[in-house]
Every structure is written in structure tokens, then in C-alpha cells.
PDB file of C-alpha atoms in Angstrom:
ATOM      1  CA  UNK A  22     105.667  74.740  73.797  1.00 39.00           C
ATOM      2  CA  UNK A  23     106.979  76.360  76.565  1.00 40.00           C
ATOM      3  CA  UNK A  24     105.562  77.976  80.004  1.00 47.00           C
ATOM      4  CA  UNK A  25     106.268  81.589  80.403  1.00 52.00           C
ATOM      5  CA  UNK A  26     105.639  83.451  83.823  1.00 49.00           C
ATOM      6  CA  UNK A  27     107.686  86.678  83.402  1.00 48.00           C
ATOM      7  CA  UNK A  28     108.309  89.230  85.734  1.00 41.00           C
ATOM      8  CA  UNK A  29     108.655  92.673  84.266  1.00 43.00           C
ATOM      9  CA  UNK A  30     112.140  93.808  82.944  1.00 43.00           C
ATOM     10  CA  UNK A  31     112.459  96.388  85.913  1.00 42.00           C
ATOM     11  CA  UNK A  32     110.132  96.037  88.491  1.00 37.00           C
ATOM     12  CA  UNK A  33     111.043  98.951  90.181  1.00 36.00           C
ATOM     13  CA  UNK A  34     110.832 101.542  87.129  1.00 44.00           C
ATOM     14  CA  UNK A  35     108.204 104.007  87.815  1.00 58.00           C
ATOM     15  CA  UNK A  36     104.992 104.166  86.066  1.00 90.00           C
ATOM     16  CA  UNK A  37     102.291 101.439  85.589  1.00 96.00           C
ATOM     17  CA  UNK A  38     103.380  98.068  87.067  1.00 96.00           C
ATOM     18  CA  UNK A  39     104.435  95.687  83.614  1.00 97.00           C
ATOM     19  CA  UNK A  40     104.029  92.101  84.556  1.00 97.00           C
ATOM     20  CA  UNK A  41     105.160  90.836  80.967  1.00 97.00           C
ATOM     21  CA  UNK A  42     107.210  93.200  78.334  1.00 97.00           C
ATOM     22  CA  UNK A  43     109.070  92.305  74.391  1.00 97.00           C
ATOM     23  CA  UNK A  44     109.260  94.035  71.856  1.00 97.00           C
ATOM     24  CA  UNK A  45     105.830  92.210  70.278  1.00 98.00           C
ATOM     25  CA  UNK A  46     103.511  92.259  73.570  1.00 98.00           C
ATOM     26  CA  UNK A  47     103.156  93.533  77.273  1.00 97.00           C
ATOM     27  CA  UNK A  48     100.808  92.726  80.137  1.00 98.00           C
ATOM     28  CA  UNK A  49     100.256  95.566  82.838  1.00 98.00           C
ATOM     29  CA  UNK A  50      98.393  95.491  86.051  1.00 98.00           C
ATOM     30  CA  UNK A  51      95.852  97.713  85.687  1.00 97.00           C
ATOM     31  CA  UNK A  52      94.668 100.053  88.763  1.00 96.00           C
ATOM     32  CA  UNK A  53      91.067 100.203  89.405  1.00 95.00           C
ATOM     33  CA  UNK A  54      89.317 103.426  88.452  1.00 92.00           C
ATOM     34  CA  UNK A  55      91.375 104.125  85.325  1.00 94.00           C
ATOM     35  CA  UNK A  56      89.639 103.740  82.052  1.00 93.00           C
ATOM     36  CA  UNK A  57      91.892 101.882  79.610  1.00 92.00           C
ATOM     37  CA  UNK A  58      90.831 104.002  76.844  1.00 76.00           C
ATOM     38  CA  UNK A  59      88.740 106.807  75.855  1.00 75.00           C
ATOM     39  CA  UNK A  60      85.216 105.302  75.190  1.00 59.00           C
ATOM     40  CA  UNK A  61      81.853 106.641  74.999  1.00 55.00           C
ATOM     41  CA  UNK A  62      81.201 104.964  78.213  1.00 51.00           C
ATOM     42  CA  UNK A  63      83.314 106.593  80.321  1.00 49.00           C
ATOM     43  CA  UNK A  64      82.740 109.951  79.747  1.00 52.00           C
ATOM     44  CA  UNK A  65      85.444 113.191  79.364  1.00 57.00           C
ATOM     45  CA  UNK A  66      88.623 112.061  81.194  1.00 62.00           C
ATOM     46  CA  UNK A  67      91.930 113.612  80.572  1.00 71.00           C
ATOM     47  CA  UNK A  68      93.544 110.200  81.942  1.00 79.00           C
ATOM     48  CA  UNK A  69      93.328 106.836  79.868  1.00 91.00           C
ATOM     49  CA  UNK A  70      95.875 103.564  81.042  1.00 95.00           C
ATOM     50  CA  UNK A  71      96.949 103.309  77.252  1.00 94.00           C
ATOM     51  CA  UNK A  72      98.091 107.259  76.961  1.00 93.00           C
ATOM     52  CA  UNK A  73     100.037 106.217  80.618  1.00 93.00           C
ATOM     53  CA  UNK A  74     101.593 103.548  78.845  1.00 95.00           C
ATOM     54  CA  UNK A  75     102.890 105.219  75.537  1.00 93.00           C
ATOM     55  CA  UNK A  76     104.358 107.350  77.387  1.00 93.00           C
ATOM     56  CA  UNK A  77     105.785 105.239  79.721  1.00 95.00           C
ATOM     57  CA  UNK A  78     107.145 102.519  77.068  1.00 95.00           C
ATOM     58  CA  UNK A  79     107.029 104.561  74.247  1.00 93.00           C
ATOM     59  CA  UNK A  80     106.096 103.509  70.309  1.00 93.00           C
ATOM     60  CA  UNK A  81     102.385 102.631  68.774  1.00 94.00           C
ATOM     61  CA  UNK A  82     100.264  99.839  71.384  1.00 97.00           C
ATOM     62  CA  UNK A  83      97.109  98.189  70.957  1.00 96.00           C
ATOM     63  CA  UNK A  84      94.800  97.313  73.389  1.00 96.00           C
ATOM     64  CA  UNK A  85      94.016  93.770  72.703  1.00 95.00           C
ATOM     65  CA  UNK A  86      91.253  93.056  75.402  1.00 93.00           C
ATOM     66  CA  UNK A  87      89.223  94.880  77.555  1.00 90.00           C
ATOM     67  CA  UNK A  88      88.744  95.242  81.318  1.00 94.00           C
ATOM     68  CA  UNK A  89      86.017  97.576  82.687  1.00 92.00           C
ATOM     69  CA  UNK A  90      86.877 100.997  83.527  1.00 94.00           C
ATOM     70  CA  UNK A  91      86.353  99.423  87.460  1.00 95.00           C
ATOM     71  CA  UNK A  92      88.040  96.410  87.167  1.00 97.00           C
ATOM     72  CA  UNK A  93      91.721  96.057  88.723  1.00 98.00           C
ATOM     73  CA  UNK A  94      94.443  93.489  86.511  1.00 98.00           C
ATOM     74  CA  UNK A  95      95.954  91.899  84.027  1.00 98.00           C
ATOM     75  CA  UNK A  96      95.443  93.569  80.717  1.00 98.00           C
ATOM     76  CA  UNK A  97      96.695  92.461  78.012  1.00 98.00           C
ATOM     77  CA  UNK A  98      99.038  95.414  75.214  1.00 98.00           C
ATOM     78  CA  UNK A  99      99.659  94.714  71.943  1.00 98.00           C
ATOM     79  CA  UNK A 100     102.807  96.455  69.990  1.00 97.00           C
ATOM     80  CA  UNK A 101     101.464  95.907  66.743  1.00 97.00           C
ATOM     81  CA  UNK A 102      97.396  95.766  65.400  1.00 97.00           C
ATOM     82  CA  UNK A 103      98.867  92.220  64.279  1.00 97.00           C
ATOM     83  CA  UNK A 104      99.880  91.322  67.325  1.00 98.00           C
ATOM     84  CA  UNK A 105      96.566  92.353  68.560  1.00 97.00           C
ATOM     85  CA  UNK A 106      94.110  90.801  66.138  1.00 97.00           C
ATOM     86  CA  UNK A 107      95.846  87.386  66.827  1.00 97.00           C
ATOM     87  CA  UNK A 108      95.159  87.211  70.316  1.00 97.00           C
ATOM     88  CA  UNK A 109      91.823  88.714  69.755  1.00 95.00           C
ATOM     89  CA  UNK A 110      91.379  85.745  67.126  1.00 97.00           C
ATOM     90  CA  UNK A 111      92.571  83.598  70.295  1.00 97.00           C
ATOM     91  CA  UNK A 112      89.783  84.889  72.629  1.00 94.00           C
ATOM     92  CA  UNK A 113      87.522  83.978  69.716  1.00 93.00           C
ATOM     93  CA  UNK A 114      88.714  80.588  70.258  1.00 94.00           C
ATOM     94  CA  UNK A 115      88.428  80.222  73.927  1.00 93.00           C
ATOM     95  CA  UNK A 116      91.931  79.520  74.375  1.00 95.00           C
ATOM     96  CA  UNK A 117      92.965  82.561  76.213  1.00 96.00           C
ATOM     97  CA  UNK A 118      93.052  81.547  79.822  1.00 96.00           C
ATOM     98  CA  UNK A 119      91.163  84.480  82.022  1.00 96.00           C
ATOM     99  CA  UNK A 120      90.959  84.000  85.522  1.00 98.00           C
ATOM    100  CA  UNK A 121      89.287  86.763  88.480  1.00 98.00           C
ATOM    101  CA  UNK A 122      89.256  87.246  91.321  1.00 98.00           C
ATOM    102  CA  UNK A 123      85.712  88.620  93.413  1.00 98.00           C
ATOM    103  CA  UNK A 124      84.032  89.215  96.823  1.00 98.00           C
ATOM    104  CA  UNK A 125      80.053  88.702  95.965  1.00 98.00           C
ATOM    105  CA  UNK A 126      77.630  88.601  98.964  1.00 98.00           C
ATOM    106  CA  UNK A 127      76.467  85.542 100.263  1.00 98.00           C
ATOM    107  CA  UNK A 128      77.567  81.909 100.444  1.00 98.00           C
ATOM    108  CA  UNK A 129      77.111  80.393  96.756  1.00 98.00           C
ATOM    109  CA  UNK A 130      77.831  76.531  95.498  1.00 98.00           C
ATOM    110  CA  UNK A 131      81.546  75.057  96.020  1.00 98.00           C
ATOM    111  CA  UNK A 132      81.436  75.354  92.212  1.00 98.00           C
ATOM    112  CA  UNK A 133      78.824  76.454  89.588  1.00 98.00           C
ATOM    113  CA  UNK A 134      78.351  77.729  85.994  1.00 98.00           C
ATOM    114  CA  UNK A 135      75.816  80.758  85.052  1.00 98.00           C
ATOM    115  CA  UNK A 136      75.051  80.348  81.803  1.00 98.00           C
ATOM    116  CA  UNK A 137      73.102  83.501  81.299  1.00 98.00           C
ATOM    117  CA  UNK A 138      72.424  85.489  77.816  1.00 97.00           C
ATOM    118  CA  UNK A 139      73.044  89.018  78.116  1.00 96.00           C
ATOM    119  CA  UNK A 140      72.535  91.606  75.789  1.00 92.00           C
ATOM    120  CA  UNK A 141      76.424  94.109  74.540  1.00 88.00           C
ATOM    121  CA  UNK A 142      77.463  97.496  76.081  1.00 84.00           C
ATOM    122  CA  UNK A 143      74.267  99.394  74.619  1.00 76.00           C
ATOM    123  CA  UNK A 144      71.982  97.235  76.487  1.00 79.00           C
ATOM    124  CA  UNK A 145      70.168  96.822  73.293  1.00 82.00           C
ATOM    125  CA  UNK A 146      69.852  94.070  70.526  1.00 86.00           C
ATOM    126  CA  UNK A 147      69.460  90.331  70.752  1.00 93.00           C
ATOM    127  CA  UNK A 148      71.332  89.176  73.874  1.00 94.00           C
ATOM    128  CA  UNK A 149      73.823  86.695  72.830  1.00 95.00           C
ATOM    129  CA  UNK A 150      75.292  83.732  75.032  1.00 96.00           C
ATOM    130  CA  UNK A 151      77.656  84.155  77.994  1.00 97.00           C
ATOM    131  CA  UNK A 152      78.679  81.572  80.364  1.00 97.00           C
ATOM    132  CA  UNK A 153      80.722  82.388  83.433  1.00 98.00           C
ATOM    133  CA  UNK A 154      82.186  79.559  85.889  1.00 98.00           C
ATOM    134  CA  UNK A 155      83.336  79.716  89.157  1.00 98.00           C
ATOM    135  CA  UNK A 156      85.319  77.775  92.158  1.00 98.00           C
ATOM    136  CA  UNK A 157      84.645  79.256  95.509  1.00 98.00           C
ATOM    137  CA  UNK A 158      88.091  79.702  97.462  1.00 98.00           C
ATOM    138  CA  UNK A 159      86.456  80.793 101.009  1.00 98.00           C
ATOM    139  CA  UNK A 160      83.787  82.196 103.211  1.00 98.00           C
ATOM    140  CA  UNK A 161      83.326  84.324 106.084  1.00 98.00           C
ATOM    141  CA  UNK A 162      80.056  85.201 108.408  1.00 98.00           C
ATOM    142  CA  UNK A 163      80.055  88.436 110.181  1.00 97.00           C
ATOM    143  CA  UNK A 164      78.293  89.315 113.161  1.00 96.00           C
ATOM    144  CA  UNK A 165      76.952  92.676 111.116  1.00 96.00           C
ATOM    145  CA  UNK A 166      73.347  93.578 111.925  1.00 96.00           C
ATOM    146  CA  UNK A 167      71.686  94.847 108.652  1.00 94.00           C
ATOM    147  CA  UNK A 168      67.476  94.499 107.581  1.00 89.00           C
ATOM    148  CA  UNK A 169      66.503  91.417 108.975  1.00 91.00           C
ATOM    149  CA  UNK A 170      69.699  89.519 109.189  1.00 92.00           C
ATOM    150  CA  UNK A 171      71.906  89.107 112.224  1.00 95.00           C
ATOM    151  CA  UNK A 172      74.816  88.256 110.089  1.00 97.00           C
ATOM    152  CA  UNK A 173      76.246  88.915 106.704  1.00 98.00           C
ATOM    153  CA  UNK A 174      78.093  86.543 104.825  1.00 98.00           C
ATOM    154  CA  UNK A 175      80.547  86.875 101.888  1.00 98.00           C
ATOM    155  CA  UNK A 176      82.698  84.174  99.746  1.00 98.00           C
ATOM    156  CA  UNK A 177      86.060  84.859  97.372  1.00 98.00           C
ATOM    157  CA  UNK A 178      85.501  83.440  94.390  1.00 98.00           C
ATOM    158  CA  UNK A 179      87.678  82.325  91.602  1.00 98.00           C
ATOM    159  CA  UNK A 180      85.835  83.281  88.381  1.00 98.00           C
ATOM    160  CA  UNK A 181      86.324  81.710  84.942  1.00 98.00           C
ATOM    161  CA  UNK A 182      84.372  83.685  82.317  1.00 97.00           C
ATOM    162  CA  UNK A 183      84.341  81.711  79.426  1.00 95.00           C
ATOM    163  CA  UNK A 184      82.724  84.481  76.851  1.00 94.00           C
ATOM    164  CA  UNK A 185      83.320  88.128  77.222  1.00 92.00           C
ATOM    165  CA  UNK A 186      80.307  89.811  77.010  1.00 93.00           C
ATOM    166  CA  UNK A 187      79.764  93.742  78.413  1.00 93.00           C
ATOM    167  CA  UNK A 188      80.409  93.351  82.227  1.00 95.00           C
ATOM    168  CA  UNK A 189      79.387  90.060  82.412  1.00 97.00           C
ATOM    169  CA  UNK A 190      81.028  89.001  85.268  1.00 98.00           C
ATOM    170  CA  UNK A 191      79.378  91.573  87.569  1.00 98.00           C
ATOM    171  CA  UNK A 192      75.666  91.062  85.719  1.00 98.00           C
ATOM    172  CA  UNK A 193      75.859  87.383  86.000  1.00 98.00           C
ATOM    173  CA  UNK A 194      76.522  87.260  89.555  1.00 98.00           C
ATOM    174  CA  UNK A 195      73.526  89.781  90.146  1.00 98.00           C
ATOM    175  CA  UNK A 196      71.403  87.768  87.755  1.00 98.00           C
ATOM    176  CA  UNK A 197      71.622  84.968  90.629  1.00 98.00           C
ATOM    177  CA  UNK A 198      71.551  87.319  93.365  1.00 98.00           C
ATOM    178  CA  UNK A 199      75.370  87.123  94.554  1.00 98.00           C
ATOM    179  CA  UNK A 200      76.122  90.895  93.726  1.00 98.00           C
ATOM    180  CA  UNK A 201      79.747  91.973  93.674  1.00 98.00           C
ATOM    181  CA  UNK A 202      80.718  93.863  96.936  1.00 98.00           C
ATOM    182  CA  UNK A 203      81.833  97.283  95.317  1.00 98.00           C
ATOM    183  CA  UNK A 204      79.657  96.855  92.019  1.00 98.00           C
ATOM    184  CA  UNK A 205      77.611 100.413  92.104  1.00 96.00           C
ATOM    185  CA  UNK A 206      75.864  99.908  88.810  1.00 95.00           C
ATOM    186  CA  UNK A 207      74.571  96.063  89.129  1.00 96.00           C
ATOM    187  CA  UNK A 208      75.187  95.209  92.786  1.00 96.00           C
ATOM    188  CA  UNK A 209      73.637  95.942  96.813  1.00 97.00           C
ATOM    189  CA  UNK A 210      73.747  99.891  97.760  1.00 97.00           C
ATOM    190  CA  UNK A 211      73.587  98.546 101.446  1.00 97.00           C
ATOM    191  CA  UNK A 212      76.304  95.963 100.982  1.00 97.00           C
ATOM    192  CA  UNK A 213      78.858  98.062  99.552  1.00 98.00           C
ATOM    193  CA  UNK A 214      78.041 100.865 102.102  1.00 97.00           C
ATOM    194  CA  UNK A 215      78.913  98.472 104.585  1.00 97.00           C
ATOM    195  CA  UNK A 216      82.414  97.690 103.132  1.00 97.00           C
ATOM    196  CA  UNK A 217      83.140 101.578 103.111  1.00 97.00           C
ATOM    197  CA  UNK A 218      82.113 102.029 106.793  1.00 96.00           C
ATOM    198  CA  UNK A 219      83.671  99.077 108.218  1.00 96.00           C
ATOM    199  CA  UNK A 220      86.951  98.667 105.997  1.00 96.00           C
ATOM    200  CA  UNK A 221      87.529 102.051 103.912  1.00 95.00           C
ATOM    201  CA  UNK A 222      86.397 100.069 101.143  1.00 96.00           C
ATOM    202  CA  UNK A 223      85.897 102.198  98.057  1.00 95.00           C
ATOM    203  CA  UNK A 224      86.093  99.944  94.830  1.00 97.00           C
ATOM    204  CA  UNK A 225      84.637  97.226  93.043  1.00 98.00           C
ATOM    205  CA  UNK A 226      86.228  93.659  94.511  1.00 98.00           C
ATOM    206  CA  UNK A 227      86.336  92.491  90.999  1.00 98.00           C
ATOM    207  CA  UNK A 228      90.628  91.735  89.835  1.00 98.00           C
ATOM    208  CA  UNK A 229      91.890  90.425  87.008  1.00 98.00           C
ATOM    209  CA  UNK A 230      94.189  87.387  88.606  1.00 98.00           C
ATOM    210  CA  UNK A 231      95.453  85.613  85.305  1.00 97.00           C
ATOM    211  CA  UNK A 232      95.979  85.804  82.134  1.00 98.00           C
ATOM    212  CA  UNK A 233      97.426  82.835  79.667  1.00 98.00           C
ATOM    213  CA  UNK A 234      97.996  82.554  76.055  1.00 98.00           C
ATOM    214  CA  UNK A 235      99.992  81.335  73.433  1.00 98.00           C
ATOM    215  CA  UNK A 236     102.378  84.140  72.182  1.00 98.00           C
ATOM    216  CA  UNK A 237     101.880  85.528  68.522  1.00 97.00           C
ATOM    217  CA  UNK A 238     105.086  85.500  67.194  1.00 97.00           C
ATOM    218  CA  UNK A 239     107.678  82.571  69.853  1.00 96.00           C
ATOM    219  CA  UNK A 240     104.481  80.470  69.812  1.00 97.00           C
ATOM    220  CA  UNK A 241     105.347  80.211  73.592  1.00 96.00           C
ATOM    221  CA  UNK A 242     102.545  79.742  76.388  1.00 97.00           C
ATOM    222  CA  UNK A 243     102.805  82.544  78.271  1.00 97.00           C
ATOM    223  CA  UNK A 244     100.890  83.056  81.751  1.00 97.00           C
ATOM    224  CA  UNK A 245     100.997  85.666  84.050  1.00 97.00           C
ATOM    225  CA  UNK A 246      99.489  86.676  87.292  1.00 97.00           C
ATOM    226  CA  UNK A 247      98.885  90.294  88.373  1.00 98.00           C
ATOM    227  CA  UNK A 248      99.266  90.627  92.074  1.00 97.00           C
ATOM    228  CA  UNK A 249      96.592  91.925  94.503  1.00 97.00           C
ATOM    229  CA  UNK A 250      96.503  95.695  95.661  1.00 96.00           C
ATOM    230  CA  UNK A 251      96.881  97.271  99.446  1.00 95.00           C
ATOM    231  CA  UNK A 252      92.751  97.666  99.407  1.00 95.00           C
ATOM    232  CA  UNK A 253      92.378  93.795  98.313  1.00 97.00           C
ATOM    233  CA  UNK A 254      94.923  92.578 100.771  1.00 97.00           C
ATOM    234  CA  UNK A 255      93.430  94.263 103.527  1.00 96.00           C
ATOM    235  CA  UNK A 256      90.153  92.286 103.017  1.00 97.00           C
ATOM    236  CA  UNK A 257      91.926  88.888 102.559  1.00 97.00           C
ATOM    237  CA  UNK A 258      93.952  89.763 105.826  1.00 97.00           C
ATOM    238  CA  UNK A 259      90.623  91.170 107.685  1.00 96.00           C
ATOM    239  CA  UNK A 260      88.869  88.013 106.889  1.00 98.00           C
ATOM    240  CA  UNK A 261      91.519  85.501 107.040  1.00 97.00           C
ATOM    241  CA  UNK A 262      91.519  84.709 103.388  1.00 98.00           C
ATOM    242  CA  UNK A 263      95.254  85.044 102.536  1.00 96.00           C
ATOM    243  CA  UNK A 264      95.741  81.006 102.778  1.00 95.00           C
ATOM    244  CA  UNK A 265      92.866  80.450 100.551  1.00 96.00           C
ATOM    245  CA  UNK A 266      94.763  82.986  98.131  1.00 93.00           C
ATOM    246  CA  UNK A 267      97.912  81.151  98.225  1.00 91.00           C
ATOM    247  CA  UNK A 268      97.049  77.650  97.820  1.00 85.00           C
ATOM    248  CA  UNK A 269      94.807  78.665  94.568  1.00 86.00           C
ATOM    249  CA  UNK A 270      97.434  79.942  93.091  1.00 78.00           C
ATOM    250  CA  UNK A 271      99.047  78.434  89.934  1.00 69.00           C
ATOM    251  CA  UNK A 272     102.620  76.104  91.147  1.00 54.00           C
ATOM    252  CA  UNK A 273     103.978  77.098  87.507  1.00 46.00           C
ATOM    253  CA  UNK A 274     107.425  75.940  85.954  1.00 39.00           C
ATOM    254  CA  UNK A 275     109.122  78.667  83.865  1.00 35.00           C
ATOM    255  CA  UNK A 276     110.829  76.555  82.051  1.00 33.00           C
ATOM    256  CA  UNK A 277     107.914  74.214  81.160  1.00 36.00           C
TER     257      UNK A 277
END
């Protein structure tokens, strides 16, 4: 099969950045802050990512994934609630490639796995397994001051969750005490106060970086990366981390 890595049709049209559009499918990067659909968990907004995007594409979409309301990336839209139960049915699977991006505090393992049970978005009922991997891509120490340390330290990480359980990304990494810089509900009031005062940093350092799967209808493998915001690349430039960004990304063939 062959190796998609699409650009949108127009990149410059206005609207929601598309990273991946047919008429079956579309992958948009989704802006941090904007909830992707009206949910019980996110309260009375007027403003929902898949109203933006009938409106900016026009005809019936699916959602067929979720990314917290937080979380900045690649989100998967389906055209069609067929469309949309097949790559559902491939998360099922595992096969769905899903690859983050994250800024936790301190300096974890080169490479680990959490394999964690954690409970769905009620916080009730019989917690079921997750498992999250990860591949650190750098560090940095700063001389910072705060409680009893003379330094802070921070690593990008490459996370692979490999079940999608209710914000599991951002409650494993607390449930081993490397809380997400920017995580208000699970993470370090003092570390994320620290990231406003010093770099204007207002949002969860948590990004959708990849998404790969094999299309529903072509059968094609398609993979697409969602690129980094002016807020994300003004940490990787502020702690020399845009190298470590480059060389992790995927050397991909579009024509297989």
C-alpha cells in the first residue's frame, strides 16, 4: 500500500488549518483551547472545532477520535459515520499510529512504558488498562530558584499512547510524578506558574504530532504531521530544542 503525507488542498484558505482533505476524510490541526465538540465536560460554549469546520468545508462530518478540549493537533474528521466507525474499528486494533508531543517536569528514562490502569471520563467504574510509551527527545536545566531546588529541569518527550483512555497521557505522566508543564487539572500549580512568568506560557505543552492510518475506502497508508504553534516554537527555540525536533521527525516518501 502506499505512503500518504498530504498537505492540505489550499494551505492558505482561511479557517482551521486542514493537513489532509477528500471527499471521504480530513485531518485538521486543532488549536488548543477549542473543544472539538459540545460535551458535558466542557461546559456552555458557543464555539466547538466541528461547527468551525462545517462551516468551513461544508456537508455532514464525524468526529472519529478525540483530543482533549486542551490538547493542540492532529484530529482526525470523518465525512461519513462509515468512514468514521472504520477508523474507530482501527483504533480498536492498535493500528492507528498516534504520536505527541510534551514538556513534563523533570528528567525521566531515555525511554519507558507506564502501564497504568485508569478509570473513563466519569472517574468512576472499574479502571481498565492503559499503557503509554515514550522516547525522550531532550533536556534542559535552568538556573530557576523554586522550594528547595536551585534548578529546574524539563525534557520533550515523544509520547506513544498505545490505548486511549480519558486524558491518559497527562494522568500517566502525573501518576509517575513527571506532570505536564501547562496541565492545570493533573499537573504542578508552581511549575506551570513558572512557564507563564518566565515565557508567556499559557497552555498545556501537550500536541498532537502524528497521526497514521490506513484509509477506509483507497486502502492507502496515510500519515500526517500537524506542525507546532508560535507558543510551542518559542519554547523549543528558548531551550534549544528545535534540532531535537527535526531529527525526530518522520524522513517519509510520498510515494511509498
Amino acid at each position: 500500500m502506499q505512503s500518504t503525507d498530504a498537505s492540505p488542498p489550499d494551505a492558505t484558505a482561511a479557517g482551521l488549518p486542514l493537513l489532509y482533505c477528500d471527499d471521504d476524510l480530513l485531518v485538521v490541526n486543532k488549536p488548543p483551547a477549542l473543544a472539538a465538540h459540545r460535551s458535558n465536560l466542557v461546559g456552555d460554549d458557543d464555539d466547538y472545532l466541528i461547527d468551525r469546520l462545517r462551516r468551513q468545508v461544508g456537508g455532514s462530518l464525524y468526529l472519529a477520535h478525540r483530543l482533549d478540549r486542551a490538547t493542540s493537533g492532529a484530529l482526525v474528521v470523518a465525512r461519513s459515520t462509515a468512514v468514521a466507525t472504520e477508523i474507530g474499528r482501527q483504533l480498536m486494533d492498535r493500528s492507528v499510529e498516534k504520536a505527541y508531543l510534551a514538556v513534563v517536569r523533570g528528567w525521566p528514562d531515555e525511554t519507558g512504558t507506564i502501564d497504568h490502569p485508569l478509570t473513563g471520563s466519569s472517574l468512576k467504574g472499574a479502571p481498565k488498562p492503559a499503557v503509554t510509551h515514550w522516547r525522550r527527545l531532550a533536556r534542559v536545566e535552568l538556573p530557576i530558584p523554586m522550594g528547595r531546588y536551585p534548578q529546574q529541569r524539563y525534557s520533550l518527550l515523544e509520547v506513544q499512547p498505545q490505548t486511549g483512555r480519558y486524558q491518559q497521557i497527562r494522568r500517566h505522566f502525573a501518576h509517575i510524578s513527571h506532570h505536564l508543564v501547562g496541565d492545570t487539572t493533573h499537573g504542578r500549580g508552581d511549575h506551570n506558574r513558572l512557564f507563564r512568568i518566565h515565557w508567556a506560557m499559557h497552555r498545556l505543552l501537550l500536541h498532537a504530532w502524528r497521526v497514521g492510518f490506513t484509509h477506509p475506502v483507497s486502502g492507502q497508508r496515510v500519515a500526517v504531521s500537524a506542525p507546532l504553534d508560535a507558543s510551542w516554537n518559542r519554547i523549543l527555540d528558548t531551550f534549544g530544542w528545535q534540532s531535537a525536533i527535526a531529527g525526530a521527525a518522520p524522513k517519509t516518501d510520498p510515494h511509498g
